PDB file of N, CA and C in Angstrom:
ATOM      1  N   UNK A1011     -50.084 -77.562  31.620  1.00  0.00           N
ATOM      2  CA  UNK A1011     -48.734 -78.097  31.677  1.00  0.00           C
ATOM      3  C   UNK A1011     -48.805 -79.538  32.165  1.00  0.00           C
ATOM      4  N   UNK A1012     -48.283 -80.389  31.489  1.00  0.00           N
ATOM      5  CA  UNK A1012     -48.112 -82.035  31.861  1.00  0.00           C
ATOM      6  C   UNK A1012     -46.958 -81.945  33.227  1.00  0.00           C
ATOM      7  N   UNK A1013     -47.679 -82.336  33.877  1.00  0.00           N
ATOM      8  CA  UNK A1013     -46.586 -83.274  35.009  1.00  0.00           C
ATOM      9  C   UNK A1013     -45.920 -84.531  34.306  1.00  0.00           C
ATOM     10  N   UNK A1014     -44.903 -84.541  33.756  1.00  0.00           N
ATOM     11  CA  UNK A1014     -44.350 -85.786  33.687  1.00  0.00           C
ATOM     12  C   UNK A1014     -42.408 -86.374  33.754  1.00  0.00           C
ATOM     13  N   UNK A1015     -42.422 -87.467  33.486  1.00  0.00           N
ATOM     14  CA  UNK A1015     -41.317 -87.651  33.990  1.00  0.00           C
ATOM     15  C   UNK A1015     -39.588 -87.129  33.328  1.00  0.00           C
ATOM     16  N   UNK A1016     -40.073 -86.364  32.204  1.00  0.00           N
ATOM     17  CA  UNK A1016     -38.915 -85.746  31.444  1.00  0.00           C
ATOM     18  C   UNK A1016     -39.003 -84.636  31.601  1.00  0.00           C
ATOM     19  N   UNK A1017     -37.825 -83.437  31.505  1.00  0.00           N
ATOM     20  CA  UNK A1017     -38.118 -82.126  30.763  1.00  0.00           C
ATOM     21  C   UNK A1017     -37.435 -82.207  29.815  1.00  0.00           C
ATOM     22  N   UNK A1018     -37.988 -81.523  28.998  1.00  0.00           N
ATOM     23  CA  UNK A1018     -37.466 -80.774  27.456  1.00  0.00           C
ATOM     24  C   UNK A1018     -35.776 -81.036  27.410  1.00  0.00           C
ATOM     25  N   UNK A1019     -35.327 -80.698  28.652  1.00  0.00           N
ATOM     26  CA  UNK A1019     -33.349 -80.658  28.499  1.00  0.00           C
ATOM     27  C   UNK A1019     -32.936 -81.581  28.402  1.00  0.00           C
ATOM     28  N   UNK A1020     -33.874 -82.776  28.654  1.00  0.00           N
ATOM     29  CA  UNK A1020     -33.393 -84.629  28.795  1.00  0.00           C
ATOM     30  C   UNK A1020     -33.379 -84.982  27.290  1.00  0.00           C
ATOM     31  N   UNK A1021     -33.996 -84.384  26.737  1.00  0.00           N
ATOM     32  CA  UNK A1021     -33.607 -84.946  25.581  1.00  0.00           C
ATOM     33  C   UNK A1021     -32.600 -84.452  24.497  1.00  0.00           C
ATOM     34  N   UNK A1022     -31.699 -85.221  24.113  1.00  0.00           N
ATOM     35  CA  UNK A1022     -30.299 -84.920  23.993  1.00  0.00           C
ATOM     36  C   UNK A1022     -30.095 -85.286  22.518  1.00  0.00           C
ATOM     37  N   UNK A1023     -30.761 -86.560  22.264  1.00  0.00           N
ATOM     38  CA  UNK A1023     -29.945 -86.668  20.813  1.00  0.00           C
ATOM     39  C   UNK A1023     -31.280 -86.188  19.503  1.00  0.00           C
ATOM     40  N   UNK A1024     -30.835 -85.977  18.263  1.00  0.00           N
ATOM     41  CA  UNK A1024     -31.908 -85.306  16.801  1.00  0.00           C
ATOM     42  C   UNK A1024     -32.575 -86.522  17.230  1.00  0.00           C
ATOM     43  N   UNK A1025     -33.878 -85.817  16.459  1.00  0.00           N
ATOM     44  CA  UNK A1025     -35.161 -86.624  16.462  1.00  0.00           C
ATOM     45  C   UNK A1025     -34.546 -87.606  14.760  1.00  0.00           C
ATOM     46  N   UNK A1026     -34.727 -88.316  14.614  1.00  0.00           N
ATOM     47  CA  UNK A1026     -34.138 -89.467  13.326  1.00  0.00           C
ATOM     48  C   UNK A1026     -35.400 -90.482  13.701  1.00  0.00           C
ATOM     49  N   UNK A1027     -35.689 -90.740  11.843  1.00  0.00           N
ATOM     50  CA  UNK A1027     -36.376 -92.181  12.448  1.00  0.00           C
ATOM     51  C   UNK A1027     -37.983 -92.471  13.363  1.00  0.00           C
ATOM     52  N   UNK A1028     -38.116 -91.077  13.682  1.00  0.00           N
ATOM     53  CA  UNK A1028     -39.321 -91.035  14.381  1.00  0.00           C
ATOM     54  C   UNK A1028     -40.602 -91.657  14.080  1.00  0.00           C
ATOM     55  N   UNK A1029     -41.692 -92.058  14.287  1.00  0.00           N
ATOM     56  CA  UNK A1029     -42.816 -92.483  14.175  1.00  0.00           C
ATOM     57  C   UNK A1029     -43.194 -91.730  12.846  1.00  0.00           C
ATOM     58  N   UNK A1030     -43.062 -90.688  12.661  1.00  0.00           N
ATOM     59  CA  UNK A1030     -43.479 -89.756  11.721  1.00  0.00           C
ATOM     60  C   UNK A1030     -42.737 -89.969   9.945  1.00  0.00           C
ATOM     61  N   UNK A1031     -41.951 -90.691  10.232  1.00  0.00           N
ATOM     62  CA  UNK A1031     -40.611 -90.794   8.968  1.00  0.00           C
ATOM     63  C   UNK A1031     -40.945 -89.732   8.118  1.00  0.00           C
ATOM     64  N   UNK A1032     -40.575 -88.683   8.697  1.00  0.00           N
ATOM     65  CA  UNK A1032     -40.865 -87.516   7.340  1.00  0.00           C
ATOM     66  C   UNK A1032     -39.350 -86.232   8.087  1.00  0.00           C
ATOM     67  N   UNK A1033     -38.709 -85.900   7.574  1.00  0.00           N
ATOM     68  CA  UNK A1033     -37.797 -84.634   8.186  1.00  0.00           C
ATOM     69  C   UNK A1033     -38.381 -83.447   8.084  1.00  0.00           C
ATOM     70  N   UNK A1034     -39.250 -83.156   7.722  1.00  0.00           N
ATOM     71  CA  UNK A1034     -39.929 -82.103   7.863  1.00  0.00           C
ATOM     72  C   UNK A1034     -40.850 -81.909   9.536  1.00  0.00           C
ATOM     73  N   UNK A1035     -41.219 -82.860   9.416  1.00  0.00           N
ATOM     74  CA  UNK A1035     -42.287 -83.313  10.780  1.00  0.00           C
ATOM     75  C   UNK A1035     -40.972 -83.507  12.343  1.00  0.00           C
ATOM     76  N   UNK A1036     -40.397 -83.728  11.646  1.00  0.00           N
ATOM     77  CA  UNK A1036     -38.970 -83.859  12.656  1.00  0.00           C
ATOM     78  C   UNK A1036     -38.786 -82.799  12.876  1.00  0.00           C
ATOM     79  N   UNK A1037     -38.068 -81.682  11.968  1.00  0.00           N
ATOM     80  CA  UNK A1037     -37.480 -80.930  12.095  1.00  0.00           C
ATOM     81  C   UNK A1037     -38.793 -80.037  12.887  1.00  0.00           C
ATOM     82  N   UNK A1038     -39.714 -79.705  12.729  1.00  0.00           N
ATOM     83  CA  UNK A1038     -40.601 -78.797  13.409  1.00  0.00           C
ATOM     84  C   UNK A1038     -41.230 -79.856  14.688  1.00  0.00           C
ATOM     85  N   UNK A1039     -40.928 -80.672  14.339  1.00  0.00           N
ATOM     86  CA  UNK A1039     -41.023 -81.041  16.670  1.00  0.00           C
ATOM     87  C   UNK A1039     -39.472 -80.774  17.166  1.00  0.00           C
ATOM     88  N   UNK A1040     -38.306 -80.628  16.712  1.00  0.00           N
ATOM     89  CA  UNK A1040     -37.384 -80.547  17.050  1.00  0.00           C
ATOM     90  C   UNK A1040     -37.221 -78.935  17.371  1.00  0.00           C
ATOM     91  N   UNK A1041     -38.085 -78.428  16.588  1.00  0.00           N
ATOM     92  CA  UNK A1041     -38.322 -76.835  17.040  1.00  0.00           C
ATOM     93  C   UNK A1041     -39.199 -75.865  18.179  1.00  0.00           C
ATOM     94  N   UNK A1042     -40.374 -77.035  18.720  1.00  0.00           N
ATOM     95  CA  UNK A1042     -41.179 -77.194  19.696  1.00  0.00           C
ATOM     96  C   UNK A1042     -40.369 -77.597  20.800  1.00  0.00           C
ATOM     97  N   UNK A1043     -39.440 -78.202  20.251  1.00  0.00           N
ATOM     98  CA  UNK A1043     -38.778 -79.111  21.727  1.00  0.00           C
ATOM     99  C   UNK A1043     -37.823 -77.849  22.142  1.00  0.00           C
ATOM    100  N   UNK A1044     -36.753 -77.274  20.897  1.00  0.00           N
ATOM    101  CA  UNK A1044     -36.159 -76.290  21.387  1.00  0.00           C
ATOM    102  C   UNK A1044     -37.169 -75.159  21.977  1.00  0.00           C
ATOM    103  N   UNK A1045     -37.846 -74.583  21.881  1.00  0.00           N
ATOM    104  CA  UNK A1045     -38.461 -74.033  22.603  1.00  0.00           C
ATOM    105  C   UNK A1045     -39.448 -74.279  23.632  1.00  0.00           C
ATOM    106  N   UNK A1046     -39.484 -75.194  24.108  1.00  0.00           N
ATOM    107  CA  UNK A1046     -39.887 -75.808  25.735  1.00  0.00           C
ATOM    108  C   UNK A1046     -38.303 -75.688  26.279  1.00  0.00           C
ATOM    109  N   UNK A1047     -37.311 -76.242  25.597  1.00  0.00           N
ATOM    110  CA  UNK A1047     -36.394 -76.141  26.645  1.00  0.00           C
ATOM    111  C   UNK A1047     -36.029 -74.649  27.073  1.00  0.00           C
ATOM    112  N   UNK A1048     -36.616 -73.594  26.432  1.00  0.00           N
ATOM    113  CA  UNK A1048     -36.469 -72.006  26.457  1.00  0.00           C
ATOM    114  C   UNK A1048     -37.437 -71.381  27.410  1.00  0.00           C
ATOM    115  N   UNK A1049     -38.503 -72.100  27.813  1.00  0.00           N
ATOM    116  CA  UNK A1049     -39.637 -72.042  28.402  1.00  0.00           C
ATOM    117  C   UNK A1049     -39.662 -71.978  29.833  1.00  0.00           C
ATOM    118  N   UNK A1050     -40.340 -70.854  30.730  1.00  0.00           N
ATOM    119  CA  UNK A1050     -40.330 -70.774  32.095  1.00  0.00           C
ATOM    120  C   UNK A1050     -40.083 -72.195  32.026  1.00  0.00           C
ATOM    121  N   UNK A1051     -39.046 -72.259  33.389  1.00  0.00           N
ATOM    122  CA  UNK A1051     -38.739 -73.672  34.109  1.00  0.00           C
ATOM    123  C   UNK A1051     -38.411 -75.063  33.419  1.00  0.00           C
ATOM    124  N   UNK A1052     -38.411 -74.766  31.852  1.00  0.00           N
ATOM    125  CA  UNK A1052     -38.073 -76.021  31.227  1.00  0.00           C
ATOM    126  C   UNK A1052     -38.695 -77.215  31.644  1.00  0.00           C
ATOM    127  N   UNK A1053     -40.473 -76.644  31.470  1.00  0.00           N
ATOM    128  CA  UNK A1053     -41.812 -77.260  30.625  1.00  0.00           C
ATOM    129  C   UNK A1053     -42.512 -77.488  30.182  1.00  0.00           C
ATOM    130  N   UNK A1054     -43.494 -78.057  29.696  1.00  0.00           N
ATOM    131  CA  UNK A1054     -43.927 -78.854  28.548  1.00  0.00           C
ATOM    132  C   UNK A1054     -45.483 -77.129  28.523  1.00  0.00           C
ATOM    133  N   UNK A1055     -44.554 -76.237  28.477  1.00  0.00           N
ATOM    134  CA  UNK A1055     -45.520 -75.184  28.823  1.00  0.00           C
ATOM    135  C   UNK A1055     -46.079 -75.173  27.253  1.00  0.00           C
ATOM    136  N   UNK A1056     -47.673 -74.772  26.895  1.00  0.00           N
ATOM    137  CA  UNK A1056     -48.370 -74.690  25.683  1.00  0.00           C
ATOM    138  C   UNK A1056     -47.582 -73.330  25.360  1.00  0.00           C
ATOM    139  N   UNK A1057     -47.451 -73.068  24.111  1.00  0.00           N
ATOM    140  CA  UNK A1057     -47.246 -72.417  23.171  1.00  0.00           C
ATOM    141  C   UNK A1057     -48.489 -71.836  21.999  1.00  0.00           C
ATOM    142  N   UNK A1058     -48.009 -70.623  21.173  1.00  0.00           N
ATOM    143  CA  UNK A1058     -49.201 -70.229  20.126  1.00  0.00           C
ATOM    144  C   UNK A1058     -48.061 -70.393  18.914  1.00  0.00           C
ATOM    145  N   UNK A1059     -48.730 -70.134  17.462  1.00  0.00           N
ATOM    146  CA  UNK A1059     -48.277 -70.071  16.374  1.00  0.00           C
ATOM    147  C   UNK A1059     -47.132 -68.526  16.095  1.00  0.00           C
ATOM    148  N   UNK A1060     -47.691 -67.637  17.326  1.00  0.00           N
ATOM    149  CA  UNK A1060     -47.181 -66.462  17.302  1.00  0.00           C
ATOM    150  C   UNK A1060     -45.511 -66.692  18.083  1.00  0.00           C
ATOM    151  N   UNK A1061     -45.527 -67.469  19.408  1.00  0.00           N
ATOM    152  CA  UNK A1061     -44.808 -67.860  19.687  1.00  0.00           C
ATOM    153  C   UNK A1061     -43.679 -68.784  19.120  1.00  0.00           C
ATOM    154  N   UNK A1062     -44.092 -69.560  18.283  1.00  0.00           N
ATOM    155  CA  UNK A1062     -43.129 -70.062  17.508  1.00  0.00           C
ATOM    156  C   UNK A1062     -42.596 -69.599  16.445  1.00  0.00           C
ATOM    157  N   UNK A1063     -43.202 -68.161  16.045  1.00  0.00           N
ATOM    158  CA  UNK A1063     -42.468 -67.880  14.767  1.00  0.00           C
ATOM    159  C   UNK A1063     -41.710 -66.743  15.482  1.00  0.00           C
ATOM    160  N   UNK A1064     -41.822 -66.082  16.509  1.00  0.00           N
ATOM    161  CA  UNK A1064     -40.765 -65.171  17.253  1.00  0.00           C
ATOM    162  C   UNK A1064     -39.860 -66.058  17.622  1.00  0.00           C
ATOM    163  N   UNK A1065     -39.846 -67.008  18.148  1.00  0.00           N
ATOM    164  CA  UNK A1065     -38.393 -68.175  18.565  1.00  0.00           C
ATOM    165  C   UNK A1065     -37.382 -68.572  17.071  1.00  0.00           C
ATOM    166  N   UNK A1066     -38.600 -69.191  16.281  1.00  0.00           N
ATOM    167  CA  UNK A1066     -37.403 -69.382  14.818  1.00  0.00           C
ATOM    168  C   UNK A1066     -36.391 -68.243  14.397  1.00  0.00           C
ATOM    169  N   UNK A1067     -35.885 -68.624  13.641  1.00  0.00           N
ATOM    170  CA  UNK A1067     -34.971 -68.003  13.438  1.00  0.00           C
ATOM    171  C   UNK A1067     -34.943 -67.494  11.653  1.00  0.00           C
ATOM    172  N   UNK A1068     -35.495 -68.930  11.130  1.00  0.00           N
ATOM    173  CA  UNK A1068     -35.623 -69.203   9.463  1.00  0.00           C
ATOM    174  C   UNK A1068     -36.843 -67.941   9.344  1.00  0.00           C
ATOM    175  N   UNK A1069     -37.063 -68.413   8.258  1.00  0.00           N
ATOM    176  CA  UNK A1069     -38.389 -67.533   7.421  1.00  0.00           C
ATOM    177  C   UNK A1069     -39.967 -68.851   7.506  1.00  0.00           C
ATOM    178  N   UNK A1070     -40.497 -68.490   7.978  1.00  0.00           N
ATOM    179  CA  UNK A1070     -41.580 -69.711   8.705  1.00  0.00           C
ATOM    180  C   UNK A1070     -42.709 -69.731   7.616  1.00  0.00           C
ATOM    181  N   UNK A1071     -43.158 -71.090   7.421  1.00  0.00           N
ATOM    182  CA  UNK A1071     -44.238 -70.923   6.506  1.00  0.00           C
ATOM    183  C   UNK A1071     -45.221 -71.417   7.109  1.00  0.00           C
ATOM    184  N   UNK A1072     -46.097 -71.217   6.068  1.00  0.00           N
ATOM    185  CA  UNK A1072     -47.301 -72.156   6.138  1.00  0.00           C
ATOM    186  C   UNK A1072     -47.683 -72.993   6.580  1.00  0.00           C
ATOM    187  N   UNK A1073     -46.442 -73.856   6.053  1.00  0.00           N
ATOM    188  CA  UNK A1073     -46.143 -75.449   5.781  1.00  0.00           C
ATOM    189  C   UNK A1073     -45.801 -75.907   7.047  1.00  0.00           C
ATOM    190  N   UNK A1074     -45.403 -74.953   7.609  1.00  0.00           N
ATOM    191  CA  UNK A1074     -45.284 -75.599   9.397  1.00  0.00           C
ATOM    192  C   UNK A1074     -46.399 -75.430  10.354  1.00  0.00           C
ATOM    193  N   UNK A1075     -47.125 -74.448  10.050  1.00  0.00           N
ATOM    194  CA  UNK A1075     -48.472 -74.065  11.024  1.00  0.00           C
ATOM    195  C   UNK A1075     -49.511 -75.347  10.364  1.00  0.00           C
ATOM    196  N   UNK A1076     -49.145 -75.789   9.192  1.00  0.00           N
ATOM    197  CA  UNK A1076     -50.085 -77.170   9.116  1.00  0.00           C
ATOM    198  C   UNK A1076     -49.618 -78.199   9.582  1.00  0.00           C
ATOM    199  N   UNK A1077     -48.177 -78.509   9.685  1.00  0.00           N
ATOM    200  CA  UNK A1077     -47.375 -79.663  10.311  1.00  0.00           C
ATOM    201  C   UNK A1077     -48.010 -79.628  11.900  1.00  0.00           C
ATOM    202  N   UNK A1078     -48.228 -78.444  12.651  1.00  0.00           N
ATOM    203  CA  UNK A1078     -48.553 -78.582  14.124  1.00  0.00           C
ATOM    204  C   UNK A1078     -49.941 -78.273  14.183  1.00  0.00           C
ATOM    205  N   UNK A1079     -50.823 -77.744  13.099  1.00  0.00           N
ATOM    206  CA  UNK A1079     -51.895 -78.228  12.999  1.00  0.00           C
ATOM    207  C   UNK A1079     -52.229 -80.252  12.941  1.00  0.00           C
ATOM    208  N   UNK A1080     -51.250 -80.595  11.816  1.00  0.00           N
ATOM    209  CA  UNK A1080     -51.638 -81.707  11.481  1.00  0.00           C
ATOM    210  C   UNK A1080     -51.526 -82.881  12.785  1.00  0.00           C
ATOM    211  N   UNK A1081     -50.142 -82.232  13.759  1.00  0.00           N
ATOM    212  CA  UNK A1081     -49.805 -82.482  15.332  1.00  0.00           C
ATOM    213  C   UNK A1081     -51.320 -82.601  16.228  1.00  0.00           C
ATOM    214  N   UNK A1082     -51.686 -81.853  16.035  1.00  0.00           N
ATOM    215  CA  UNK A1082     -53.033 -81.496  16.792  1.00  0.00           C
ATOM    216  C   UNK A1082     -54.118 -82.855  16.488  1.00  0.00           C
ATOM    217  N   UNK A1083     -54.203 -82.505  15.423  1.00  0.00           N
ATOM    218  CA  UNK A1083     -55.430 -83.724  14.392  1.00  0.00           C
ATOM    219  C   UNK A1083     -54.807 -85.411  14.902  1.00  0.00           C
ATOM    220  N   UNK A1084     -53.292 -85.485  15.187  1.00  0.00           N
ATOM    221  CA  UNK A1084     -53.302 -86.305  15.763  1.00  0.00           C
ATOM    222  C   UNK A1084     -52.891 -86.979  16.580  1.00  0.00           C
ATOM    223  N   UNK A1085     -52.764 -86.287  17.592  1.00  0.00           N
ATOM    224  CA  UNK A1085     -52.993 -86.533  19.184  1.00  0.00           C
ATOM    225  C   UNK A1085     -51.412 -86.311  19.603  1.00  0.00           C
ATOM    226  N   UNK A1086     -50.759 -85.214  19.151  1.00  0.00           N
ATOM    227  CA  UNK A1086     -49.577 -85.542  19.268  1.00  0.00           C
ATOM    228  C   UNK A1086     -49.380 -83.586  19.929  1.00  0.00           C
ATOM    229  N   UNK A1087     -49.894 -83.405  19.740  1.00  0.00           N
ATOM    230  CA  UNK A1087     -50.418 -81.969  20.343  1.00  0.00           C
ATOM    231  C   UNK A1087     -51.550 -81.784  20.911  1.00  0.00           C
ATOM    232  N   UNK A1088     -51.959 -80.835  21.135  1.00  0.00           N
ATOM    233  CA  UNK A1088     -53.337 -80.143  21.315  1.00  0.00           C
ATOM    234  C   UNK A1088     -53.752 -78.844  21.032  1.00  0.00           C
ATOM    235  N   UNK A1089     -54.994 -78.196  20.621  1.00  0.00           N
ATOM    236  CA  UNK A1089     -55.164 -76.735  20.112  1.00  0.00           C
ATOM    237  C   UNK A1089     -56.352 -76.479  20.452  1.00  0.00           C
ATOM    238  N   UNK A1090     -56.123 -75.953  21.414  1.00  0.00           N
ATOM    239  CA  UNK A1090     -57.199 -74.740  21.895  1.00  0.00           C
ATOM    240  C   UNK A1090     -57.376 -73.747  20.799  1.00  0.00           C
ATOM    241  N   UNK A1091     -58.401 -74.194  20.240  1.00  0.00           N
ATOM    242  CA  UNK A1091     -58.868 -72.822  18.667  1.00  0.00           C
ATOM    243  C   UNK A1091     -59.030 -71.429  19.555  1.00  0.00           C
ATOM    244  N   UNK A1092     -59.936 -71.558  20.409  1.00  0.00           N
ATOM    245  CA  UNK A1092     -59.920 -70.300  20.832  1.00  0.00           C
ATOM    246  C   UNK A1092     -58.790 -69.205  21.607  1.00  0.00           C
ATOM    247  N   UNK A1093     -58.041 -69.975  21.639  1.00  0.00           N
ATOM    248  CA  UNK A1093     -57.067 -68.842  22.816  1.00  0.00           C
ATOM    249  C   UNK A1093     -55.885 -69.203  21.918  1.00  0.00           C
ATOM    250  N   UNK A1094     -55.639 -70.271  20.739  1.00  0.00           N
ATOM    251  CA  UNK A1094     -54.748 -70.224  20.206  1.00  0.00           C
ATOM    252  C   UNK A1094     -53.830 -71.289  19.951  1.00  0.00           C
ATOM    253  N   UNK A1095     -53.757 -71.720  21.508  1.00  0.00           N
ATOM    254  CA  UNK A1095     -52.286 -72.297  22.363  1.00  0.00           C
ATOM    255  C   UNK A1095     -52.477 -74.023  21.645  1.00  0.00           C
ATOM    256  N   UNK A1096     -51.055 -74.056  21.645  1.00  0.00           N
ATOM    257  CA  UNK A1096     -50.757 -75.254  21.446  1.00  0.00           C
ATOM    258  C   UNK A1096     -50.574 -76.539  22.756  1.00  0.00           C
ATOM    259  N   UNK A1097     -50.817 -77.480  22.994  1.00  0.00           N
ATOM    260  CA  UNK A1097     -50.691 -78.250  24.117  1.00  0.00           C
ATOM    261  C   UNK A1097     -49.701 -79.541  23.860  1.00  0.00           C
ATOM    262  N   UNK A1098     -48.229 -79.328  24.550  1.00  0.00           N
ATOM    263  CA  UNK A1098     -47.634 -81.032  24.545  1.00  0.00           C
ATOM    264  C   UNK A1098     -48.434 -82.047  25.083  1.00  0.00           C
ATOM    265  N   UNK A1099     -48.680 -83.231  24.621  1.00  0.00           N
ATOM    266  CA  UNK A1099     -49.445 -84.311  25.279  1.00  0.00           C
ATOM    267  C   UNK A1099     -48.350 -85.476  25.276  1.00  0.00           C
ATOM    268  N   UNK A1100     -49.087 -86.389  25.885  1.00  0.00           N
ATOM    269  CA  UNK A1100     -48.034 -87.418  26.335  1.00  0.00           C
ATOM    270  C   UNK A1100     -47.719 -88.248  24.904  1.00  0.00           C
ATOM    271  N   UNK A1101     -48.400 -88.352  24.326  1.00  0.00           N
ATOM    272  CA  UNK A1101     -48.212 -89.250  22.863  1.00  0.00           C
ATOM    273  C   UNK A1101     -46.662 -88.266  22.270  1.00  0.00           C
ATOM    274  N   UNK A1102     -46.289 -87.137  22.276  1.00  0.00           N
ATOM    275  CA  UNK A1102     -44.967 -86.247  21.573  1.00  0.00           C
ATOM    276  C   UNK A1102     -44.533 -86.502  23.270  1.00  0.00           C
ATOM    277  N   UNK A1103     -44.484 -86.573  23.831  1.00  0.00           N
ATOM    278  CA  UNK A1103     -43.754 -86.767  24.911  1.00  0.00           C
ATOM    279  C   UNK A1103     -42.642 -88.279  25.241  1.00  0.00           C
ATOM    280  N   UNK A1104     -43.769 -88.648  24.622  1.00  0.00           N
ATOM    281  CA  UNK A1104     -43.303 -90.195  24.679  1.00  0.00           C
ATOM    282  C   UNK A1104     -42.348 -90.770  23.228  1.00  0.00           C
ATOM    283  N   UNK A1105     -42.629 -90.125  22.477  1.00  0.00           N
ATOM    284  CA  UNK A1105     -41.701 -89.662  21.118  1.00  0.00           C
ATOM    285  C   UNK A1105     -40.119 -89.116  21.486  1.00  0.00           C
ATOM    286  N   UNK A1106     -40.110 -87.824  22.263  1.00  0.00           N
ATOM    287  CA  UNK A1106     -38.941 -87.473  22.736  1.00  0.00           C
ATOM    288  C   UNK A1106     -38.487 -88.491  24.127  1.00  0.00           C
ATOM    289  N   UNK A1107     -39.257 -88.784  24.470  1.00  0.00           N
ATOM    290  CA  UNK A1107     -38.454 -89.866  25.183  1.00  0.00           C
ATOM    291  C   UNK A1107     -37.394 -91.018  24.919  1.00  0.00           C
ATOM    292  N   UNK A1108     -37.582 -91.319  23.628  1.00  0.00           N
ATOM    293  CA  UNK A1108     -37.061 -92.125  22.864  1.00  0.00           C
ATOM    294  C   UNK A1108     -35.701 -91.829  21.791  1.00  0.00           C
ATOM    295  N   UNK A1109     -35.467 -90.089  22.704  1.00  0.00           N
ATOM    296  CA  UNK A1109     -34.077 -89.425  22.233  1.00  0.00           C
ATOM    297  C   UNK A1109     -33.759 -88.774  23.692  1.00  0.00           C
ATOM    298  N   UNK A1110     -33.822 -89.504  24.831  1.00  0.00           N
ATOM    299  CA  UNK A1110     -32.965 -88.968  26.108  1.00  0.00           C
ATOM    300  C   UNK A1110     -31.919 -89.502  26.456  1.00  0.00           C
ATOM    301  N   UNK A1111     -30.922 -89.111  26.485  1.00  0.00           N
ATOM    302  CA  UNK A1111     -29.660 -90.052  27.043  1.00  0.00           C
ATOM    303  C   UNK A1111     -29.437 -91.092  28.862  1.00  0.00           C
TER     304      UNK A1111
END
């Protein structure tokens, strides 16, 4: 878990415009984010692929376990292959920072 200076609830307005310019890539950090803010104590607690498809709500594909794969590859996550878990790092941290009111 990152010690840092936001939680998940600070950030208030849609991800738009992001570093990423893609709505797809948006929309599934915007789905990571909702679920940190769901997260013991509302933080930046790691997550698995299993975990995020029990939180959605839609019908989950593929296409998103490569989007937070592709998160991983670049530095905007982290993935422990072996145990699963996904890791917020400060690089997506510093992304949602840039939607806190």
């Amino acid at each position: 878990m990152l010690d840092f200076s936001i939680k998940p609830s600070d950030v208030k307005r849609p991800l738009c415009g992001t570093p990423w310019r893609n709505g797809e890539k948006e929309t599934i950090a915007s789905n990571i984010l909702a679920l940190a803010k769901l997260a013991k104590g509302n933080e930046w607690n790691p997550f698995t692929w299993e975990d995020y498809i029990a939180f959605c709500e839609h019908a989950v594909t593929s296409g998103e376990l490569a989007i937070l794969k592709n998160f991983s590859e670049t530095g905007y996550l982290t993935r422990d292959t072996a145990s699963g878990f996904f890791h917020f790092t400060r690089k997506i941290i510093g992304v949602y920072m840039q939607y806190c009111d």
